[in-house]
Coordinates of N, CA, C and O in Angstrom, one line a residue:
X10 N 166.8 38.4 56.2 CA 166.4 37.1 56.8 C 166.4 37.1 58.3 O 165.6 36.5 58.9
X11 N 167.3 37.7 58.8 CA 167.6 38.1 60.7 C 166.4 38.3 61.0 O 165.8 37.8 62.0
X12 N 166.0 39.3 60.2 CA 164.4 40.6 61.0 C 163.7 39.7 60.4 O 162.6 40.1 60.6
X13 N 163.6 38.6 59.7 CA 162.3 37.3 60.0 C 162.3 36.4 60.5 O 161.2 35.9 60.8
X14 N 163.3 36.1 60.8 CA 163.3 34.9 62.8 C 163.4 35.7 63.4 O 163.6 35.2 64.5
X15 N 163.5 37.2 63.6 CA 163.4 37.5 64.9 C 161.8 37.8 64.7 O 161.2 37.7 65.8
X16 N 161.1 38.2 63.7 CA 159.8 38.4 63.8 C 159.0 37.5 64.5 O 158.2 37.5 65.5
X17 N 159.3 36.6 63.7 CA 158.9 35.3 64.1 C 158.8 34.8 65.6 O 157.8 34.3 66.2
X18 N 160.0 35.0 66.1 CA 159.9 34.6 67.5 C 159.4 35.4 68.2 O 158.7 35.0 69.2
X19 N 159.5 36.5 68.0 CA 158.8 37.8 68.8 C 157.3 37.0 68.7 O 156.9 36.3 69.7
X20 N 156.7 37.2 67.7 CA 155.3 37.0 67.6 C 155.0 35.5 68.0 O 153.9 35.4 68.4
X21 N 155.8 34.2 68.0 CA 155.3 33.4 68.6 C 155.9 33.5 70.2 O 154.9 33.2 70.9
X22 N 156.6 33.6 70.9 CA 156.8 34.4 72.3 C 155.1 35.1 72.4 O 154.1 34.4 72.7
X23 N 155.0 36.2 72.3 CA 153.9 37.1 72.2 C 152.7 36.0 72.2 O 152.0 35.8 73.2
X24 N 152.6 35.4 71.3 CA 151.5 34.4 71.2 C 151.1 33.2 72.3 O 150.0 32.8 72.5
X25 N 152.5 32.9 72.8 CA 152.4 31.8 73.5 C 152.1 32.2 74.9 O 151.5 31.4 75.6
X26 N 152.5 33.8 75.5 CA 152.5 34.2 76.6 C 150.8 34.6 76.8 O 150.3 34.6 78.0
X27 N 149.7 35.0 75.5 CA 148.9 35.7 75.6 C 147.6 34.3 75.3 O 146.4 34.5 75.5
X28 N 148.1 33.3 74.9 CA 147.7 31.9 74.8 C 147.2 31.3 76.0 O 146.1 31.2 76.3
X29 N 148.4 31.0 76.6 CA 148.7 30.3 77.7 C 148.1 29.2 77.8 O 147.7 28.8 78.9
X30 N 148.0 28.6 76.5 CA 147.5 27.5 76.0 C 148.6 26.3 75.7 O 148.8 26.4 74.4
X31 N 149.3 25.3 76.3 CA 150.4 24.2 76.0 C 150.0 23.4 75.2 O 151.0 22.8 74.6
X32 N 148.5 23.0 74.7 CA 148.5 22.1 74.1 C 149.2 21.6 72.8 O 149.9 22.5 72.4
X33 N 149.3 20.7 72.2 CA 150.3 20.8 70.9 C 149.6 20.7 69.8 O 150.3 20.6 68.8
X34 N 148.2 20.8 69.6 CA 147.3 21.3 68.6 C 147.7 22.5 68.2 O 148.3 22.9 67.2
X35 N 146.8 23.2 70.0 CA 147.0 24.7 70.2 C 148.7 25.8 69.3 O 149.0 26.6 68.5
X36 N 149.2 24.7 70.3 CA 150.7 25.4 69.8 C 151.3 25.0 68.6 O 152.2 25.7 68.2
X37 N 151.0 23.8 67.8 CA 150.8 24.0 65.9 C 150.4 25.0 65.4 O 151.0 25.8 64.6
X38 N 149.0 25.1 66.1 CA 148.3 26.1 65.0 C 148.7 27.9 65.2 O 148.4 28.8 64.4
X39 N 149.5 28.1 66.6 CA 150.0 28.9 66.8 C 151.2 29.2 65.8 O 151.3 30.3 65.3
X40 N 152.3 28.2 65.5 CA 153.4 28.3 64.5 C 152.9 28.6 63.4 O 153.0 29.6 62.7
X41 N 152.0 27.6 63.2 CA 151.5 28.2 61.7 C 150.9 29.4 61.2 O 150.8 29.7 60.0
X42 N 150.7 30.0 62.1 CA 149.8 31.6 62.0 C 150.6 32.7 62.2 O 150.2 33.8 62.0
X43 N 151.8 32.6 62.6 CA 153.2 33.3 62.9 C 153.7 33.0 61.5 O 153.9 33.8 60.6
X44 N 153.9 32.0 61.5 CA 154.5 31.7 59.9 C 153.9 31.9 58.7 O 154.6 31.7 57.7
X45 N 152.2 32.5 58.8 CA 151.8 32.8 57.5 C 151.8 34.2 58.1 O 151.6 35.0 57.2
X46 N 152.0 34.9 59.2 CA 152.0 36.4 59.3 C 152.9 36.2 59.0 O 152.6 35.8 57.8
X47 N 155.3 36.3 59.0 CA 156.0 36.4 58.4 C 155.9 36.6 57.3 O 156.2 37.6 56.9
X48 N 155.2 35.0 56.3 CA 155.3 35.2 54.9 C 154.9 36.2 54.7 O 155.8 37.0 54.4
X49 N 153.8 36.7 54.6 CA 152.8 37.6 54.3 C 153.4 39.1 54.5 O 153.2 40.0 53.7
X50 N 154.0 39.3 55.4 CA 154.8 40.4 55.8 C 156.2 40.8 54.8 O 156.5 41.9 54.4
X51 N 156.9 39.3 54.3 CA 157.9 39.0 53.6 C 157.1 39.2 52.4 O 158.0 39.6 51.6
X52 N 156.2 39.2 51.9 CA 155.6 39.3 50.5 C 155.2 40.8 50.0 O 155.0 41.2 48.9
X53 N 155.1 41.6 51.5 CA 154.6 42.6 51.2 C 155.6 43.5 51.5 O 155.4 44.7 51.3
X54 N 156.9 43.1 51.9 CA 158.0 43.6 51.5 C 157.9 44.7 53.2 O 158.5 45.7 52.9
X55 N 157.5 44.7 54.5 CA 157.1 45.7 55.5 C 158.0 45.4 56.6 O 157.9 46.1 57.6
X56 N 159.1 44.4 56.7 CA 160.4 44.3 57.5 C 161.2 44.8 57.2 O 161.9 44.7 56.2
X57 N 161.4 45.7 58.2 CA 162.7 46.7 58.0 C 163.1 47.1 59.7 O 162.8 46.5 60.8
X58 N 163.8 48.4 59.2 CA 164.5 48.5 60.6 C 163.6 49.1 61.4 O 163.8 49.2 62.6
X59 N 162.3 49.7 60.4 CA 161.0 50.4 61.5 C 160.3 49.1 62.4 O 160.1 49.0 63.6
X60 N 160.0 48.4 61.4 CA 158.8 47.4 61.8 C 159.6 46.2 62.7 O 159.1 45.6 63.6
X61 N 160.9 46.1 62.4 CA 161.0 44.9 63.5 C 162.5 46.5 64.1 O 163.5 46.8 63.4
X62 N 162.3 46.9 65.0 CA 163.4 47.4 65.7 C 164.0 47.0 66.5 O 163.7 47.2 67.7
X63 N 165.3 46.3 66.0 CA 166.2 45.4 66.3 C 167.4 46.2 66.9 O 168.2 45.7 67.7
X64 N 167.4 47.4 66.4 CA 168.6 48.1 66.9 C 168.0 48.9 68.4 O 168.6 49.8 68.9
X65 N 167.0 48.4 68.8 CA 166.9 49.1 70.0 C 167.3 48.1 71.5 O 167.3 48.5 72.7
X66 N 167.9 46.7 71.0 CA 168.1 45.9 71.5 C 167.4 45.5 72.9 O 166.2 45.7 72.8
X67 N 167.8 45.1 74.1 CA 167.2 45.3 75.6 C 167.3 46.5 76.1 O 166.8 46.4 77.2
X68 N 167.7 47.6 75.9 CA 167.7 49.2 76.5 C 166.3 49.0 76.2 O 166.0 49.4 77.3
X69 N 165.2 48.8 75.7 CA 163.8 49.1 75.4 C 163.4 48.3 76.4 O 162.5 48.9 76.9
X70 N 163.5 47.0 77.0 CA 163.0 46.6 77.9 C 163.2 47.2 79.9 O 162.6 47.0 81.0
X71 N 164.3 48.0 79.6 CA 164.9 48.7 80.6 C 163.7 50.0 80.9 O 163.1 50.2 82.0
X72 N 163.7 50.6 79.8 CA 162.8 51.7 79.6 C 161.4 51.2 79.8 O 160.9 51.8 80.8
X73 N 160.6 50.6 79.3 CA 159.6 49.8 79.8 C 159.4 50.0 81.2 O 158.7 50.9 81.5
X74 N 160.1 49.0 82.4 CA 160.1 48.9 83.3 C 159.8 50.2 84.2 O 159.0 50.3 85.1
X75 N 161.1 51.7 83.5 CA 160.8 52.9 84.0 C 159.7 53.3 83.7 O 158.9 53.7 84.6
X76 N 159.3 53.2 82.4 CA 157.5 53.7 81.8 C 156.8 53.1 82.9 O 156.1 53.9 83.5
X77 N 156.8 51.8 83.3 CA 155.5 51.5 83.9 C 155.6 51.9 85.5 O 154.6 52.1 86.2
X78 N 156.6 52.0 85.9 CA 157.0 53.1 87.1 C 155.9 54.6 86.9 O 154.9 55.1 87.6
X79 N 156.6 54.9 85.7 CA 156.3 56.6 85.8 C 154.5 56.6 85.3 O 153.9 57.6 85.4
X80 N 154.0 55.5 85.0 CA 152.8 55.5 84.5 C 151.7 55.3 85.9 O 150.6 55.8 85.9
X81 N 152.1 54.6 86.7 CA 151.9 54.3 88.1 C 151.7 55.6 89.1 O 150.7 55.9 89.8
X82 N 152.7 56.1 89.1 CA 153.1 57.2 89.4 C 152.0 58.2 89.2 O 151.4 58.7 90.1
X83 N 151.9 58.5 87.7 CA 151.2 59.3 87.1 C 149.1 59.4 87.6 O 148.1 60.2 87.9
X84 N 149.4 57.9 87.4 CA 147.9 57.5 87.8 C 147.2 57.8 88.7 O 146.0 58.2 88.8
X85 N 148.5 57.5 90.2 CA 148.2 58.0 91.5 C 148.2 58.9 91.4 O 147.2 59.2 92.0
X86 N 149.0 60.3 90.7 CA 148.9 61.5 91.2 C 147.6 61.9 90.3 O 147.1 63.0 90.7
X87 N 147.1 61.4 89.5 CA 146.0 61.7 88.6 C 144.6 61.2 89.4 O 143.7 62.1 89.6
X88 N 144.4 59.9 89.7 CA 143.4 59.8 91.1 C 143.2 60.6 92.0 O 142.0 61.0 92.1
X89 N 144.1 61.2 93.0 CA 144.2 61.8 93.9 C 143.6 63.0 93.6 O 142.8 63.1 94.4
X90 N 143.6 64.2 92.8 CA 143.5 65.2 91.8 C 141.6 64.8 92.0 O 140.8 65.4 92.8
X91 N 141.3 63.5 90.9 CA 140.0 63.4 90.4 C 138.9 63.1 91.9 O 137.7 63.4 92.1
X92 N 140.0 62.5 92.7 CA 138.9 62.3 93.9 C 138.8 63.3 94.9 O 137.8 63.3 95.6
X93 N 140.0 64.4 95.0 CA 139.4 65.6 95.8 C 138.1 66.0 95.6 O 137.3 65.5 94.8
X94 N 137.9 66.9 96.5 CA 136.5 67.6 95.9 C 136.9 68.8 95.4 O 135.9 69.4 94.9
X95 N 137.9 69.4 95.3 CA 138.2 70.3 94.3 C 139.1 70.4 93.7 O 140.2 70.8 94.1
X96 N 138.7 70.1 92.5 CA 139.3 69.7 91.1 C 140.2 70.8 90.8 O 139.8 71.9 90.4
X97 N 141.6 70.4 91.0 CA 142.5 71.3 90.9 C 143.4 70.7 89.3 O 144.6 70.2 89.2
X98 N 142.4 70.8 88.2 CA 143.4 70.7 86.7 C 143.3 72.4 86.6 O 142.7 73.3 87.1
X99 N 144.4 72.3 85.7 CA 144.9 73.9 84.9 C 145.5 73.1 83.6 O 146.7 72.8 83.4
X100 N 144.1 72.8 82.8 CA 145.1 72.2 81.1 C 145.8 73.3 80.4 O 145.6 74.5 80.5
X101 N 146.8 72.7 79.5 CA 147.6 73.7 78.7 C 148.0 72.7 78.0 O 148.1 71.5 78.3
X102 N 148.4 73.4 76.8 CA 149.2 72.8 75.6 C 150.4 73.4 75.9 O 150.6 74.4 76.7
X103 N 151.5 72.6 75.3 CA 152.6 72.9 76.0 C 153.3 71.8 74.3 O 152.7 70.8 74.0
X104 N 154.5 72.5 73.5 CA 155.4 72.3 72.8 C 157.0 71.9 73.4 O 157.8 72.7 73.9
X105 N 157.3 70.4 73.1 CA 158.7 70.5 74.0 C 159.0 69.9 72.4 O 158.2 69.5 71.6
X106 N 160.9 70.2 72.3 CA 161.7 69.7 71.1 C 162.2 68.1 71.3 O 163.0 67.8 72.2
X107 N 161.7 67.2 70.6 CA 161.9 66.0 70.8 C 163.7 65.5 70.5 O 164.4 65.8 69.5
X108 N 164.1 65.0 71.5 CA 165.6 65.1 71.2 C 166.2 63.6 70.4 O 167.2 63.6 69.8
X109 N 165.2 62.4 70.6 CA 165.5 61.4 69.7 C 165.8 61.5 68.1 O 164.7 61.8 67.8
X110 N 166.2 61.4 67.4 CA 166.5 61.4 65.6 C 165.8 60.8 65.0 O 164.9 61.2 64.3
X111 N 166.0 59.8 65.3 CA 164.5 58.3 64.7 C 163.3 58.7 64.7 O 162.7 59.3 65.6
X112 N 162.6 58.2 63.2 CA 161.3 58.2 63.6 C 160.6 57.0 64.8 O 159.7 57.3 65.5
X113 N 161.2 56.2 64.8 CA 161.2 54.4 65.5 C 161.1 55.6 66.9 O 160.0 56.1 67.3
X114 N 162.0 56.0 67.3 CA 162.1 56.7 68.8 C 161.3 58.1 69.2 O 161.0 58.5 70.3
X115 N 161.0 58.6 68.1 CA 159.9 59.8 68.6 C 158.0 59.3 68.6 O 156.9 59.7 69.1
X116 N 158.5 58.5 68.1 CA 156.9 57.7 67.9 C 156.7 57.2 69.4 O 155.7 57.3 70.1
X117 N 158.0 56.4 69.7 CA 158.1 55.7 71.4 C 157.9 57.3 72.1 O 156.8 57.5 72.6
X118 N 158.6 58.1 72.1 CA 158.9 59.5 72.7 C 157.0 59.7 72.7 O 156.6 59.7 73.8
X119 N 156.2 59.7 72.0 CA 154.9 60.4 71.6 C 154.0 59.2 72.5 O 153.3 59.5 73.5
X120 N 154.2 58.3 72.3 CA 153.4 57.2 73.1 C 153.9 57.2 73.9 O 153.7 56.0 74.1
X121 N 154.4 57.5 74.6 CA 154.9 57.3 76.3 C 154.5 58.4 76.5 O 154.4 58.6 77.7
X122 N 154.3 59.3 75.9 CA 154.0 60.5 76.9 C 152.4 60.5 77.0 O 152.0 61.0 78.0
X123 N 151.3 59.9 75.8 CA 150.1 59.7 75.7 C 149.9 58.7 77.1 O 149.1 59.1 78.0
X124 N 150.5 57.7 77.2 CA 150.3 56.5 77.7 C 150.5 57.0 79.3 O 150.0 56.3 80.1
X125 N 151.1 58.0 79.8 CA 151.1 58.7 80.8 C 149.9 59.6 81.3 O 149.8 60.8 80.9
X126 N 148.6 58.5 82.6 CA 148.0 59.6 82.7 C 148.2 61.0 83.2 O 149.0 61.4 84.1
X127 N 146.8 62.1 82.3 CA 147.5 63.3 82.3 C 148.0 64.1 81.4 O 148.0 65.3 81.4
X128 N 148.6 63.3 80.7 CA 149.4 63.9 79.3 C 148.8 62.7 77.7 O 148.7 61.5 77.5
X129 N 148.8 63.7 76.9 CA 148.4 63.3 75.7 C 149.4 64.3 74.4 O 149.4 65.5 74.5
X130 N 150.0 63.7 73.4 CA 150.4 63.5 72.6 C 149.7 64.3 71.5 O 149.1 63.4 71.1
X131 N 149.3 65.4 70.6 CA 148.5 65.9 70.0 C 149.2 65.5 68.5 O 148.7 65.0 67.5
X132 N 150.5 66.1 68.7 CA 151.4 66.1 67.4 C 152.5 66.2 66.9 O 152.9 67.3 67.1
X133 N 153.3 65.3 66.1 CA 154.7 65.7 66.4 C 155.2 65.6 64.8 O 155.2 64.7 64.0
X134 N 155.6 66.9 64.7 CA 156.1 67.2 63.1 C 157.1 67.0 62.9 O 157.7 66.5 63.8
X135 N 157.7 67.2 61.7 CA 158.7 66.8 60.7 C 159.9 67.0 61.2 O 160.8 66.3 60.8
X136 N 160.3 68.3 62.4 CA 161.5 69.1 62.8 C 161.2 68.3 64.4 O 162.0 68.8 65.2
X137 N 160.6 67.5 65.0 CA 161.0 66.7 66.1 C 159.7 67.8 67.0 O 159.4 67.3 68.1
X138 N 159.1 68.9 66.6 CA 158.6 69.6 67.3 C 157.1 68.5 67.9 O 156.3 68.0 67.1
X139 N 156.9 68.1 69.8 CA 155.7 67.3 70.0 C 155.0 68.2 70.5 O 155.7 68.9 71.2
X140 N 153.5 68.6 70.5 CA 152.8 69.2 71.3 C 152.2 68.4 72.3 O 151.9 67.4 71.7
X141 N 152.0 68.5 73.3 CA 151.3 67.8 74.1 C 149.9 68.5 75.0 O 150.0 69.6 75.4
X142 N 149.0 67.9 75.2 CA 148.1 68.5 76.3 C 148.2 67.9 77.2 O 147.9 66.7 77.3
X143 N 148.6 68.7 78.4 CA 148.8 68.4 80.0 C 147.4 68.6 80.5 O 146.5 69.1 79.8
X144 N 147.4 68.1 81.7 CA 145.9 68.3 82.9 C 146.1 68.9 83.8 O 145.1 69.2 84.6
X145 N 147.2 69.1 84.0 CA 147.7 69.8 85.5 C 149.3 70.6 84.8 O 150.0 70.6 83.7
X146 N 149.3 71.6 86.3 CA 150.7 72.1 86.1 C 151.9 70.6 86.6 O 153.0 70.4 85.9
X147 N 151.8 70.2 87.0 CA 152.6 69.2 87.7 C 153.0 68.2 86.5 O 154.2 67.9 86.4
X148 N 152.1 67.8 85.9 CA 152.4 66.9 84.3 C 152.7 67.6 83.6 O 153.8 67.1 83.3
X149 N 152.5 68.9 82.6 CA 153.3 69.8 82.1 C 154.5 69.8 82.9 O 155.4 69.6 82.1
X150 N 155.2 70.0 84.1 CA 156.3 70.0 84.2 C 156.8 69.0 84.1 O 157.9 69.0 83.4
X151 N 156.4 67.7 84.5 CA 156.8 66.7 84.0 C 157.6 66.3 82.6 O 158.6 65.8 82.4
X152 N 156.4 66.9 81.5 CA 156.9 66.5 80.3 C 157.6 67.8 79.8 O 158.1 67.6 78.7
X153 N 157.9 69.2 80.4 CA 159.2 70.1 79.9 C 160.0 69.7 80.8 O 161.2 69.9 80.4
X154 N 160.0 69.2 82.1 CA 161.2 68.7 82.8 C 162.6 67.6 81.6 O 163.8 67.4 81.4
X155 N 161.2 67.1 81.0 CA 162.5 65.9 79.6 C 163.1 64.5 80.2 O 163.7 63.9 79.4
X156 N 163.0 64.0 81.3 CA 163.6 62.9 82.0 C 162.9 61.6 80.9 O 163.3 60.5 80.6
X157 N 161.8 62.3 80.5 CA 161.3 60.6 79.4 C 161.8 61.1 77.8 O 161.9 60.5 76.7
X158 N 161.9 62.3 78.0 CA 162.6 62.6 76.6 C 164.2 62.4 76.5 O 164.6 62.1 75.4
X159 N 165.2 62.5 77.6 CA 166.4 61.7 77.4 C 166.3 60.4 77.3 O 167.1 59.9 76.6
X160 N 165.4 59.8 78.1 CA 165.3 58.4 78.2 C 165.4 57.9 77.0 O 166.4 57.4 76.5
X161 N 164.3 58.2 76.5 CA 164.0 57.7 74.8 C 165.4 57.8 74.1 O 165.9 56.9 73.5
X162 N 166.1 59.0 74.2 CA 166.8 59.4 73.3 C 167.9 58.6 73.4 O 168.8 58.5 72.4
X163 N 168.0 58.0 74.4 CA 169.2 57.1 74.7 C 169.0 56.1 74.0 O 170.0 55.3 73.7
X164 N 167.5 55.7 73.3 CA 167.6 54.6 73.0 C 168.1 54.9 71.1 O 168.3 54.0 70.2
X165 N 168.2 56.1 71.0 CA 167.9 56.2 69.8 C 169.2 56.2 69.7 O 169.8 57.2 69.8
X166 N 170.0 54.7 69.3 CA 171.6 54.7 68.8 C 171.3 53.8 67.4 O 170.3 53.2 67.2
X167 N 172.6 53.8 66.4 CA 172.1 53.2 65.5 C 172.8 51.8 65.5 O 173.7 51.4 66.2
X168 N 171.8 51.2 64.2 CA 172.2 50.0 64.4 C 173.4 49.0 63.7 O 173.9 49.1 62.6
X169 N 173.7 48.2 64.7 CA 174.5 47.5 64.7 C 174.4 46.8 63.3 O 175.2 45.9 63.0

């Protein structure tokens, strides 16, 4: 019942921010549509500790803030690269060992490294093993350097 008020609130939060609509029509019809996504979620039996990850508490909003740092980052040095006049990429596939346990945290681990331009996510199997395709030597080091792969992993503690 916890991981359905917190769904709940997440998604009307989420709603109201992406709204930004006060009206009290508006914001009825907003409860109501949270509240038939819950039910509907609750009927189909899909809250759990994947779908609402509650045990990753505010450490995930900490990490965020670094993601969109390192995404920034990434971008600039990925511009700079595209706007020379000579296109200095060297792609490579490149296998690093994912050190998170969770599936919840290697999925985060795979999309933060996708969501990083430069680097893309190809595959990550059963044994934690992620491949990724880099665009440069500099992003390959990046992603065998591991600083976003400890990150994650930090987050991967269990739950409370």
């Amino acid at each position: 019942m916890f991981r359905s008020i917190a769904l709940f609130c997440i998604l009307f939060a989420i709603w109201l921010l992406w709204s930004g609509m006060f009206k009290p029509l508006l914001i009825g019809l907003g409860l109501v549509s949270c509240v038939l996504v819950v039910f509907l979620a609750r009927r189909m039996e899909t809250i759990d500790k994947e779908s609402v990850p509650l045990h990753l508490g505010w450490s995930i909003v900490t990490y965020w803030g670094w993601l969109l740092k390192e995404i920034v980052i990434s971008s600039l040095h990925l511009s700079r690269i595209i706007l020379s006049p000579k296109l200095a990429i060297s792609p490579r596939m490149l296998r690093v060992q994912a050190l998170p346990r969770g599936q919840v945290t290697r999925v985060i681990l795979g999309n933060s490294i996708t969501l990083t331009p430069g680097t893309l996510t190809t595959d990550i199997d059963d044994h934690g093993m992620i491949t990724v395709h880099a665009l440069t030597a500099q992003t390959a080091e990046g992603v065998a350097g591991g600083e976003m792969n400890r990150r994650v992993a930090a987050l991967d503690k269990p739950e409370a």
